[in-house]
Backbone as CSV, one residue per row, in Angstrom:
resi,resn,N_x,N_y,N_z,CA_x,CA_y,CA_z,C_x,C_y,C_z
1,MET,0.955,-1.112,-0.504,-0.016,-0.614,-0.462,1.175,1.652,-0.334
2,THR,0.433,1.817,-1.024,0.743,3.643,-1.444,1.023,4.539,-0.512
3,THR,1.482,5.565,0.079,1.299,6.372,0.488,0.690,7.504,-0.066
4,ALA,0.289,8.577,-0.264,0.540,9.543,-1.251,1.165,9.987,-0.967
5,ARG,1.628,11.066,-1.489,2.637,11.776,-1.432,1.841,13.940,-1.577
6,HIS,1.809,14.782,-0.883,1.775,15.486,-0.296,2.932,16.728,-1.027
7,PRO,2.520,17.171,-2.043,3.415,18.691,-2.181,3.689,19.591,-0.742
8,SER,4.916,18.955,-0.527,5.897,20.177,0.592,5.380,21.301,0.958
9,THR,4.403,21.974,1.403,4.229,23.539,1.554,5.156,24.745,1.831
10,PRO,4.900,25.514,0.054,6.767,26.115,0.090,6.661,27.741,1.731
11,GLN,8.136,27.514,2.340,8.217,28.388,3.337,8.610,29.897,2.781
12,VAL,7.368,31.019,3.331,7.761,32.414,2.913,9.187,33.046,4.184
13,MET,9.887,32.886,3.751,10.886,33.917,3.532,10.433,35.910,4.618
14,GLU,10.274,35.525,6.063,10.451,37.200,6.337,11.984,38.184,5.685
15,LEU,11.415,38.773,5.511,12.004,40.012,5.488,12.350,40.941,6.871
16,PRO,13.437,41.185,7.170,13.376,42.112,8.872,12.503,43.880,7.798
17,GLU,11.860,44.500,9.171,10.836,46.047,8.584,11.975,46.344,7.822
18,PRO,12.015,47.223,7.244,12.976,47.914,6.798,13.055,49.814,7.972
19,GLY,14.557,49.363,7.932,14.676,51.005,9.061,14.792,51.936,8.589
20,PRO,15.706,52.966,9.261,15.711,54.465,8.336,16.465,54.227,7.208
21,PRO,15.958,55.778,6.799,17.209,55.535,5.657,18.327,56.057,6.020
22,PRO,19.790,55.514,5.451,20.882,55.788,5.688,21.158,57.706,5.905
23,ARG,21.938,58.314,6.589,22.091,59.147,6.929,23.122,59.760,6.250
24,ALA,23.273,61.527,4.992,24.195,61.443,4.393,25.495,61.747,4.648
25,VAL,26.196,61.780,4.536,27.673,61.582,5.004,28.345,63.266,4.726
26,ARG,28.663,64.112,6.293,28.861,64.980,5.524,29.653,65.481,5.780
27,PRO,30.869,66.251,4.980,32.171,66.752,5.491,32.249,67.108,6.579
28,GLY,33.143,66.767,7.176,34.114,67.962,8.446,34.514,68.574,8.373
29,ALA,34.850,69.365,9.199,36.071,70.001,9.274,37.141,70.169,8.760
30,GLY,37.579,68.684,8.872,38.631,68.061,8.274,38.941,68.118,6.625
31,ALA,37.377,67.418,5.934,37.528,67.637,4.452,37.715,69.692,4.138
32,TRP,37.227,70.156,5.582,36.417,71.562,4.806,38.369,72.342,5.163
33,ARG,38.876,71.777,5.580,40.634,72.142,6.563,41.263,71.607,4.668
34,ALA,41.473,70.450,4.532,42.558,69.958,3.602,41.492,70.297,2.034
35,LEU,40.959,71.257,1.889,40.298,71.466,0.817,40.367,73.045,0.488
36,THR,41.221,73.536,1.540,41.506,74.827,1.798,43.149,74.848,1.865
37,VAL,42.941,73.954,2.298,44.668,74.200,2.467,44.981,73.954,0.334
38,ALA,44.211,72.713,0.281,45.182,72.693,-1.519,44.613,73.988,-1.810
39,GLU,43.557,74.375,-2.379,42.924,75.688,-2.748,44.029,76.396,-2.644
40,ALA,44.837,77.047,-1.166,45.961,77.489,-0.808,47.547,77.122,-2.185
41,ARG,47.789,75.716,-2.009,48.794,75.239,-2.753,48.320,76.061,-3.789
42,MET,47.452,75.398,-4.775,46.734,76.085,-5.924,47.299,77.579,-6.460
43,VAL,47.104,78.614,-5.254,47.297,79.914,-5.834,48.655,79.481,-5.933
44,ALA,49.580,80.298,-4.302,50.655,79.652,-3.940,51.463,79.257,-5.453
45,ARG,50.462,78.730,-6.235,51.790,77.768,-7.701,51.922,78.230,-8.505
46,ASP,50.000,78.948,-8.443,50.001,80.347,-9.976,51.058,81.932,-9.505
47,THR,51.808,81.850,-9.929,53.099,82.970,-9.504,52.339,84.358,-10.411
48,ALA,51.178,84.124,-11.402,51.567,85.892,-11.448,49.735,86.414,-10.555
49,GLY,49.030,85.625,-10.457,48.079,85.681,-9.475,48.505,85.543,-8.286
50,LEU,49.591,85.477,-7.716,50.102,85.563,-6.645,50.706,87.260,-6.056
51,VAL,52.060,86.902,-7.115,52.141,88.151,-7.685,51.868,89.366,-7.722
52,ILE,50.927,89.464,-8.764,50.525,90.672,-8.802,49.165,91.562,-7.738
53,PRO,48.439,90.382,-7.478,47.610,91.630,-6.169,48.659,91.910,-4.861
54,LEU,50.071,91.567,-4.957,50.879,91.637,-3.690,51.323,92.823,-4.283
55,GLY,52.165,92.607,-6.284,53.041,93.607,-5.838,52.759,94.928,-6.892
56,MET,51.494,94.982,-7.701,51.194,95.919,-8.346,50.710,96.945,-7.481
57,PRO,49.804,96.849,-6.543,49.372,97.403,-5.869,50.260,98.245,-4.710
58,LEU,51.289,97.807,-4.349,52.298,98.073,-3.811,53.160,99.271,-4.702
59,LEU,53.780,98.665,-5.743,53.748,99.282,-6.489,53.763,101.205,-7.160
60,ILE,51.937,100.872,-7.503,51.079,102.173,-6.991,51.896,102.761,-5.582
61,LEU,51.293,102.579,-4.996,51.869,102.744,-3.578,52.536,104.016,-3.639
62,VAL,53.768,102.821,-3.675,55.349,103.592,-3.739,55.784,104.332,-4.877
63,MET,55.630,104.829,-5.476,54.763,105.843,-6.825,54.096,106.936,-6.784
64,ASN,52.894,106.643,-6.653,51.875,108.287,-5.421,52.805,108.387,-4.703
65,GLY,53.976,107.560,-3.549,54.301,107.763,-2.106,54.914,108.895,-1.663
66,LEU,55.707,108.576,-3.164,57.434,109.462,-3.145,56.749,110.718,-4.215
67,MET,55.222,110.989,-4.817,55.088,112.263,-5.137,55.622,113.220,-3.802
68,PRO,55.731,114.615,-4.970,55.799,115.945,-3.556,54.592,116.313,-3.510
69,GLY,54.137,116.429,-2.599,53.233,117.016,-2.339,52.122,116.418,-1.254
70,LEU,52.390,114.840,-1.368,51.145,113.898,-0.787,51.157,113.856,0.852
71,ASP,52.383,114.537,1.539,52.831,114.300,2.367,51.778,116.211,3.369
72,GLN,50.694,116.699,2.451,50.566,117.927,2.969,49.273,117.089,4.295
73,VAL,49.178,117.945,4.805,47.869,117.458,5.777,46.444,118.224,5.335
74,VAL,45.635,117.605,4.632,44.853,117.887,4.493,43.415,118.072,5.772
75,PRO,42.873,119.448,5.590,42.391,120.079,6.289,41.146,119.152,6.597
76,GLY,40.615,119.293,8.218,39.025,118.327,8.135,39.620,117.122,8.557
77,THR,40.820,116.766,8.637,40.676,115.424,8.418,41.809,114.981,9.413
78,GLY,41.303,115.627,10.983,42.326,115.858,11.791,43.619,114.813,12.227
79,GLY,44.195,115.797,11.256,46.341,115.916,10.533,46.664,114.463,9.756
80,ARG,45.134,114.020,8.871,45.872,113.013,7.972,46.082,113.756,6.985
81,THR,46.583,113.021,5.577,47.866,113.613,5.201,46.746,113.049,3.527
82,ALA,47.545,114.028,2.441,46.959,113.637,1.165,47.061,111.859,0.971
83,LEU,48.352,111.398,1.104,48.762,109.938,0.910,47.739,109.230,2.315
84,ASP,47.395,109.040,3.401,46.676,108.881,3.947,45.312,109.255,3.299
85,VAL,44.695,110.274,3.631,43.492,109.552,2.871,42.639,109.157,1.041
86,TYR,43.410,109.464,0.824,43.411,108.965,-1.268,44.583,107.809,-2.145
87,VAL,45.400,108.136,-1.338,46.079,106.379,-1.567,46.459,105.747,-1.176
88,ILE,46.524,105.358,0.215,46.246,104.454,0.731,44.638,103.526,0.400
89,PRO,42.973,104.122,0.414,42.515,103.832,0.040,42.418,103.362,-1.314
90,LEU,42.866,104.201,-2.064,43.268,103.261,-3.907,43.849,102.579,-3.378
91,THR,44.622,102.029,-3.190,45.778,100.860,-2.910,44.911,99.361,-2.276
92,VAL,44.525,99.829,-1.247,43.399,98.883,-0.170,42.720,98.227,-1.582
93,THR,41.771,99.076,-2.328,41.165,98.900,-3.177,41.569,97.844,-3.931
94,MET,42.545,98.474,-4.486,43.589,97.681,-6.072,43.390,96.330,-5.700
95,VAL,43.808,96.107,-3.924,44.363,94.586,-3.649,43.055,93.521,-4.001
96,VAL,41.394,94.117,-3.066,40.708,93.197,-3.214,39.836,93.358,-4.273
97,ALA,40.281,94.088,-5.641,39.650,94.186,-6.854,40.575,93.495,-7.971
98,THR,42.145,92.959,-7.286,42.517,91.961,-8.492,41.968,90.772,-8.079
99,VAL,42.341,90.157,-6.445,42.087,89.305,-5.736,40.698,88.719,-6.218
100,GLY,39.545,89.705,-5.853,38.613,89.214,-6.599,37.591,88.821,-8.166
101,VAL,37.817,89.945,-8.634,38.154,90.446,-9.985,38.202,89.628,-10.896
102,ILE,39.739,90.019,-10.665,40.624,88.965,-11.632,41.169,87.031,-11.639
103,ASN,41.224,86.731,-10.270,42.002,85.944,-9.593,40.520,84.689,-9.912
104,MET,40.342,85.036,-8.764,38.919,84.189,-8.427,38.304,83.823,-9.814
105,PRO,38.039,84.356,-10.512,37.076,84.032,-11.210,38.206,82.786,-12.195
106,SER,39.342,83.231,-12.661,40.404,82.381,-13.661,40.028,80.879,-12.942
107,PHE,40.167,81.399,-11.672,40.282,79.517,-10.384,39.008,78.617,-10.979
108,LEU,37.832,79.478,-10.738,36.485,78.572,-10.873,36.276,77.860,-12.583
109,ALA,36.688,79.052,-13.310,36.841,78.489,-14.211,37.326,77.556,-15.008
110,TYR,38.236,77.934,-14.906,39.012,76.590,-15.117,38.887,75.253,-13.989
111,TYR,37.672,75.239,-13.189,37.838,74.081,-12.278,36.289,73.536,-13.322
112,ARG,35.814,74.574,-13.776,34.520,74.179,-14.299,34.724,73.322,-15.778
113,ARG,36.207,74.002,-16.380,35.978,73.752,-17.443,36.805,71.726,-17.559
114,SER,38.021,71.592,-16.565,38.014,70.907,-16.410,37.018,69.744,-16.042
115,GLY,35.718,69.652,-15.901,35.173,69.306,-14.906,35.157,68.750,-13.322
116,ILE,35.846,69.016,-12.386,36.625,68.988,-11.602,34.678,69.599,-10.336
117,LEU,33.669,70.415,-11.033,32.594,71.245,-10.051,32.013,69.903,-10.444
118,LYS,31.908,69.263,-11.562,31.499,68.101,-11.552,30.715,67.006,-11.226
119,ARG,32.773,66.411,-11.060,32.713,65.300,-10.184,31.937,65.361,-8.528
120,LEU,32.732,66.628,-8.250,32.437,67.218,-6.630,31.039,66.968,-6.383
121,GLY,30.264,66.861,-7.638,28.482,67.131,-7.076,27.757,66.059,-7.287
122,VAL,29.263,64.492,-7.590,28.416,63.236,-6.926,29.467,62.847,-5.552
123,THR,30.019,63.191,-5.087,30.385,63.209,-3.850,30.006,64.134,-2.964
124,PRO,30.223,63.298,-1.796,29.250,64.658,-0.445,30.418,65.889,-0.488
125,ALA,31.525,66.225,-1.330,31.511,67.771,-1.364,30.982,68.045,-1.748
126,SER,30.493,68.475,-1.821,29.511,69.907,-3.456,30.919,70.484,-3.102
127,PRO,30.341,70.747,-4.690,31.093,72.005,-5.923,31.000,72.982,-4.677
128,ALA,29.739,73.666,-4.021,29.242,75.105,-2.798,30.659,74.678,-2.179
129,MET,31.742,73.665,-1.538,32.623,74.324,-1.039,34.726,74.360,-1.101
130,VAL,34.448,74.547,-3.003,35.009,74.854,-4.130,34.641,76.127,-3.354
131,LEU,33.524,76.632,-3.864,34.224,78.678,-3.542,33.551,79.020,-1.749
132,GLY,33.689,78.004,-1.586,34.047,78.567,0.402,35.874,77.690,0.216
133,ALA,35.996,77.433,0.123,37.556,77.676,0.105,38.733,78.496,-0.425
134,GLN,38.138,78.825,-2.148,38.955,79.439,-2.699,38.603,80.945,-1.864
135,ALA,37.002,80.984,-1.872,36.914,82.708,-0.680,37.702,82.494,0.075
136,LEU,38.006,82.274,0.606,39.047,82.047,2.333,40.301,82.221,1.438
137,VAL,40.249,80.959,0.926,41.568,82.060,0.322,42.347,83.235,-0.307
138,GLY,41.057,83.283,-1.009,41.020,84.601,-1.435,41.509,86.098,-0.417
139,VAL,40.523,85.880,0.888,40.490,86.637,1.816,42.309,87.271,2.525
140,ALA,42.086,85.726,2.677,43.797,85.887,3.233,44.819,86.455,2.269
141,GLN,45.140,86.136,1.031,45.226,86.835,0.013,45.769,88.310,-0.335
142,ILE,43.984,88.759,0.697,43.668,89.550,0.190,43.914,90.617,1.645
143,LEU,44.619,89.645,2.622,44.638,90.233,4.134,46.036,90.632,3.696
144,LEU,46.618,89.406,3.597,48.302,89.698,2.976,48.828,90.888,2.437
145,GLY,48.107,91.389,1.140,48.512,92.497,0.197,48.432,93.992,0.980
146,ILE,46.971,93.850,1.963,46.889,94.835,2.666,47.569,94.743,3.496
147,ALA,48.232,93.995,4.179,49.422,94.070,5.868,50.604,94.526,5.033
148,ILE,50.762,94.396,3.719,51.971,94.181,3.502,52.260,95.817,3.016
149,ALA,51.284,96.067,1.499,50.975,98.138,1.764,50.897,98.820,2.626
150,LEU,50.157,98.550,4.013,50.234,98.951,5.232,51.401,99.343,5.612
151,ALA,52.040,98.445,5.895,53.409,97.879,6.418,54.262,98.982,5.832
152,VAL,54.284,98.791,5.134,55.370,100.115,3.700,55.285,101.343,3.975
153,ALA,53.697,101.255,3.810,53.248,102.908,4.304,53.313,103.883,5.769
154,PHE,53.079,102.624,6.521,53.429,102.819,7.449,54.639,103.584,8.277
155,VAL,55.558,102.307,7.822,56.761,102.248,8.625,57.945,103.354,7.345
156,TRP,57.940,103.265,6.416,58.519,104.000,4.848,57.921,105.417,4.292
157,LEU,57.465,105.662,4.592,56.508,106.566,3.953,55.469,107.520,4.837
158,GLY,55.673,106.897,5.946,55.304,108.107,7.608,53.188,108.155,7.546
159,ALA,53.097,107.392,7.012,51.862,107.674,6.541,50.892,106.955,7.600
160,SER,49.810,107.399,8.360,48.548,108.085,9.467,47.524,106.122,9.149
161,PRO,47.260,105.604,10.741,46.408,104.498,10.934,44.968,104.991,10.251
162,PRO,44.233,104.363,10.303,42.740,105.509,9.876,42.273,105.759,10.577
163,ALA,41.480,106.999,10.901,40.831,107.593,12.185,39.666,106.955,12.543
164,ASP,39.606,106.040,11.813,38.008,105.226,12.440,38.316,103.865,12.207
165,PRO,39.286,102.902,13.195,39.449,101.434,12.604,38.134,100.682,12.119
166,TRP,37.063,100.695,13.026,35.959,99.719,12.990,35.300,100.108,11.276
167,VAL,35.293,101.476,11.436,34.362,101.732,10.297,35.376,101.527,8.642
168,ALA,36.897,101.434,8.654,37.132,101.284,7.985,36.917,99.754,7.576
169,ALA,37.523,98.800,8.532,36.796,97.057,8.747,35.593,96.861,8.056
170,GLY,35.142,97.666,8.152,33.516,97.391,7.956,33.136,97.924,7.003
171,VAL,33.916,98.861,5.687,33.534,99.265,4.681,34.786,98.416,4.011
172,LEU,35.813,97.435,4.598,36.689,96.732,4.018,35.510,95.117,3.500
173,ALA,35.584,95.359,4.492,34.492,93.609,4.521,33.079,94.247,3.346
174,LEU,32.741,95.437,3.571,31.239,95.650,2.015,31.590,95.390,0.777
175,THR,33.272,95.810,0.992,34.106,95.978,-0.282,34.536,94.544,-0.556
176,ILE,34.783,93.562,-0.055,35.432,92.048,-0.907,34.102,91.683,-0.901
177,ALA,32.704,91.701,-0.500,31.422,90.889,-0.484,31.418,91.693,-1.801
178,ALA,31.579,92.926,-2.411,30.933,93.416,-2.940,32.196,93.230,-5.143
179,MET,32.911,92.857,-4.824,34.091,92.399,-5.010,33.979,90.988,-5.410
180,TYR,34.185,90.138,-4.662,33.663,88.692,-5.161,31.934,88.705,-6.201
181,ALA,31.386,89.414,-5.407,29.731,89.089,-6.405,30.332,89.057,-7.742
182,VAL,31.016,90.411,-8.022,31.685,90.874,-9.298,31.896,89.894,-10.414
183,GLY,33.604,89.569,-9.761,33.898,88.091,-9.520,33.263,87.128,-10.178
184,MET,32.770,85.975,-8.937,31.877,85.636,-9.332,30.643,85.559,-10.204
185,LEU,29.804,86.609,-11.157,29.176,87.619,-12.212,30.458,86.490,-13.641
186,VAL,31.610,87.196,-13.371,32.846,87.036,-14.879,33.109,85.602,-14.224
187,ALA,33.181,84.404,-13.622,33.122,83.061,-13.041,31.805,82.549,-14.175
188,ALA,30.841,83.438,-13.634,29.183,82.906,-14.384,29.068,82.633,-16.017
189,VAL,29.550,83.800,-16.636,29.564,84.028,-18.013,30.902,83.610,-18.969
190,ALA,32.114,83.412,-18.393,33.130,82.942,-19.131,33.849,81.997,-18.968
191,PRO,33.304,81.248,-21.102,33.281,79.451,-21.270,34.451,79.164,-20.966
192,THR,35.305,79.979,-20.276,36.887,79.348,-20.441,37.603,80.288,-19.334
193,PRO,38.284,79.115,-19.227,39.703,80.528,-18.223,40.449,81.170,-18.649
194,GLY,40.763,81.261,-20.097,41.635,82.578,-20.664,40.069,83.406,-21.076
195,SER,39.236,83.237,-21.143,38.609,84.452,-20.805,37.620,84.979,-19.680
196,ALA,38.103,84.302,-18.913,37.902,84.687,-17.294,38.962,86.117,-17.103
197,VAL,39.778,85.221,-17.792,40.587,86.616,-17.084,41.053,87.867,-18.189
198,ALA,40.566,87.769,-19.160,40.216,88.697,-20.216,38.739,89.609,-19.586
199,ILE,38.139,88.849,-19.354,36.491,89.505,-19.032,36.974,90.400,-17.792
200,GLY,37.853,89.101,-16.486,38.365,90.154,-15.740,38.676,91.402,-15.904
201,LEU,39.837,91.198,-16.894,41.038,92.641,-16.819,40.255,93.988,-17.135
202,VAL,39.606,93.473,-18.275,38.496,94.405,-18.990,37.734,94.910,-17.472
203,ALA,37.055,94.349,-16.704,35.750,94.789,-15.389,36.795,94.925,-14.302
204,PHE,37.968,95.145,-14.755,38.480,95.435,-13.489,39.442,96.787,-14.631
205,PHE,39.806,97.126,-15.044,40.351,98.539,-15.688,39.262,99.307,-15.967
206,GLY,38.269,98.557,-15.928,36.651,99.822,-16.268,36.613,100.180,-15.316
207,LEU,36.506,99.359,-13.982,35.513,100.029,-12.197,36.916,100.866,-11.738
208,ALA,38.209,100.450,-12.227,39.329,101.234,-11.723,39.490,102.520,-12.371
209,ALA,39.057,102.304,-13.755,39.282,104.065,-14.383,38.570,104.787,-14.198
210,LEU,36.788,104.447,-14.153,36.082,105.369,-13.089,36.204,105.204,-12.042
211,GLY,36.555,105.048,-11.088,37.199,104.658,-9.835,37.978,105.740,-9.045
212,GLY,39.134,105.755,-10.305,40.069,106.721,-9.794,41.594,106.384,-9.721
213,MET,41.605,105.269,-10.720,42.757,104.519,-10.040,44.216,105.074,-11.357
214,PHE,43.164,106.153,-12.293,44.449,106.757,-13.277,44.802,108.494,-13.469
215,GLY,43.802,108.658,-12.674,43.566,109.736,-12.131,42.698,110.146,-11.388
216,PRO,42.492,111.560,-10.734,41.035,112.412,-10.086,39.785,112.258,-10.505
217,ARG,38.606,111.442,-10.074,37.906,111.002,-10.731,36.928,112.716,-10.965
218,GLN,36.835,113.752,-10.472,36.665,115.644,-11.010,37.389,114.864,-12.438
219,ASN,38.137,114.648,-12.604,38.622,115.390,-13.577,37.994,114.423,-15.140
220,LEU,37.121,113.362,-14.666,35.910,112.480,-16.421,35.226,113.487,-16.115
221,PRO,34.279,114.008,-16.960,32.944,114.116,-17.413,32.048,114.308,-16.240
222,ASP,31.260,114.714,-15.931,30.674,114.721,-14.925,29.588,113.455,-14.680
223,VAL,29.401,112.938,-15.965,28.455,112.052,-16.224,29.091,110.414,-15.713
224,LEU,30.082,110.818,-15.918,31.215,109.446,-15.185,31.878,109.263,-14.170
225,THR,32.424,110.547,-13.990,32.061,110.827,-12.321,31.243,110.635,-11.417
226,THR,30.003,110.775,-11.472,28.976,110.083,-10.369,28.648,108.582,-10.738
227,LEU,28.713,108.717,-11.612,28.763,107.044,-12.179,29.452,105.881,-11.464
228,GLY,30.938,106.653,-11.268,32.606,105.920,-10.507,31.833,106.080,-8.900
229,GLY,31.005,106.908,-9.072,31.213,107.224,-7.605,30.759,106.215,-6.960
230,TRP,28.981,105.759,-7.826,27.966,104.238,-7.538,28.479,103.274,-8.101
231,LEU,29.906,102.767,-8.704,30.036,101.212,-9.269,31.001,100.835,-7.954
232,PRO,31.665,99.669,-7.168,31.952,99.065,-6.486,33.560,99.820,-6.025
233,PHE,34.790,100.123,-7.161,35.766,101.027,-6.970,35.722,102.088,-6.360
234,GLY,35.062,103.059,-7.280,34.898,103.963,-6.863,34.253,104.385,-5.647
235,ALA,33.291,103.897,-5.166,32.831,103.807,-4.041,33.187,103.310,-3.241
236,ALA,34.149,102.510,-2.355,35.488,101.772,-1.849,36.134,102.545,-1.702
237,VAL,37.031,103.067,-2.399,37.839,104.573,-1.879,36.882,105.458,-1.629
238,ASP,35.538,106.195,-1.884,35.058,107.145,-1.335,35.192,106.761,0.730
239,GLY,34.466,105.373,0.446,34.104,105.177,1.623,35.047,104.724,2.843
240,LEU,36.583,103.909,1.924,38.085,103.793,2.947,38.557,105.452,3.109
241,SER,37.991,106.654,2.071,39.100,107.430,2.180,37.787,108.940,3.525
242,ALA,36.892,108.166,3.637,35.820,108.836,4.827,36.230,108.262,6.299
243,ALA,36.473,106.827,6.168,37.430,106.173,7.422,38.199,106.195,7.345
244,TRP,39.664,106.395,6.794,41.171,107.482,7.226,40.659,108.606,7.497
245,ALA,39.565,109.623,7.019,39.738,110.885,7.134,38.291,111.238,8.984
246,GLY,38.338,110.174,8.803,37.697,110.343,10.293,36.133,110.983,9.963
247,ALA,35.262,110.784,8.892,34.520,111.264,8.748,33.163,110.530,8.169
248,GLY,31.664,110.804,7.977,31.453,110.046,7.657,31.528,109.234,6.163
249,VAL,31.451,108.391,6.353,30.419,107.052,4.750,29.871,108.053,3.977
250,PRO,29.903,108.763,2.612,28.711,109.028,2.131,28.011,108.265,1.860
251,ALA,27.000,107.953,2.175,25.768,107.268,1.441,25.477,106.619,-0.021
252,SER,26.063,107.678,-1.108,26.497,106.627,-2.301,27.487,105.470,-1.732
253,ALA,28.645,105.934,-1.409,29.372,104.213,-1.327,28.224,102.879,-0.713
254,LEU,28.332,103.891,0.863,27.485,102.070,1.128,26.548,102.108,0.426
255,VAL,25.494,102.331,-0.581,24.430,101.785,-0.908,25.135,101.175,-2.505
256,GLY,26.638,102.384,-3.005,27.380,101.079,-4.106,27.274,100.080,-4.105
257,LEU,28.278,100.574,-2.734,28.500,98.660,-2.454,27.907,97.574,-2.761
258,GLY,26.745,98.040,-1.515,25.452,97.004,-1.244,24.372,96.588,-2.527
259,VAL,24.945,97.600,-3.623,23.388,96.999,-4.893,25.287,95.968,-6.227
260,SER,25.799,97.207,-5.809,26.422,96.200,-6.535,27.132,94.887,-5.872
261,MET,26.846,94.479,-4.546,26.655,93.144,-3.888,25.816,92.453,-4.638
262,VAL,24.253,92.889,-4.115,23.683,92.381,-4.611,22.898,91.872,-5.928
263,ALA,23.211,93.055,-6.662,23.089,92.346,-8.157,23.941,91.689,-8.844
264,ALA,25.242,91.454,-9.069,25.873,91.177,-9.432,25.941,89.978,-8.581
265,GLY,25.699,89.274,-7.617,25.546,87.733,-7.300,24.653,87.021,-7.433
266,GLY,23.008,88.146,-7.029,22.615,87.577,-7.901,22.335,87.304,-9.499
267,ALA,23.160,88.353,-10.135,22.749,87.378,-11.708,24.005,86.421,-12.012
268,ALA,25.126,86.165,-10.778,25.954,85.243,-10.795,25.060,83.998,-10.633
269,ALA,24.220,84.029,-9.155,23.525,82.866,-8.817,22.927,82.139,-10.110
270,VAL,22.192,82.960,-10.946,21.412,82.824,-12.288,22.266,81.837,-12.991
271,TRP,23.491,82.939,-13.558,23.744,82.366,-15.108,25.207,81.176,-14.482
272,PHE,25.058,80.821,-13.226,26.597,80.228,-12.796,26.228,78.554,-13.655
273,ARG,27.823,77.925,-13.967,27.351,76.702,-14.386,28.251,76.123,-14.420
274,TRP,27.609,75.026,-13.749,28.658,73.891,-12.678,29.469,72.680,-13.554
275,GLU,28.772,72.947,-14.941,29.808,72.057,-15.958,29.716,72.686,-17.017
């Protein structure tokens, strides 16, 4: 007698309950530090980008500082001379503009053209980290250039410190933000590193010419004189001059720097391409 075989009942494997999704790993302070050090090395290896922001403003300072008549006291400035009120603010503004408008856009355009920003987009280190690291290195370069220029001005040329150091620091911070915004706009519209340098140079010399780098702004036609005072270069010079003289910073300088920062930064955010 045979026993009927019944098909075996398939066993159902029970899967564990799904847990919470894994948390994204965010770069820590070590990643920021490593990226900033890498950016600093890139800037240090770029001889022209390192020397020009430090050397050209210093050369302009010394050439103007040795001219006769700049040691005369400007009335109503608390004993400050024409060197203090006119030449030093121009030199400080040049340092900021060369780094922000010429140097930084060329690096960002190179990173985009070489695909570095695109590759970073699929890693925990976002492309925005490169912007932040480049900005930090640029600020360090700006502060170094200003420190060298002021040391030469104080020790060799007999210049005086600003009458309102905190006001000067505030205007400097606003100037850095405005020039960085212009530089980001240059990086946004430049398709190649070479074009970024070319556009940055045109923007730098255009702003500088209207801002008084090649002579007193008052020698320009009235329309250009007014326009130069509202653009970031001339606005920065006016604001720093007021801080050195102990006078009130003109409203046009503050508004000009603020509008440049918002307008150029907003346009750069819209047009900037990561790849």
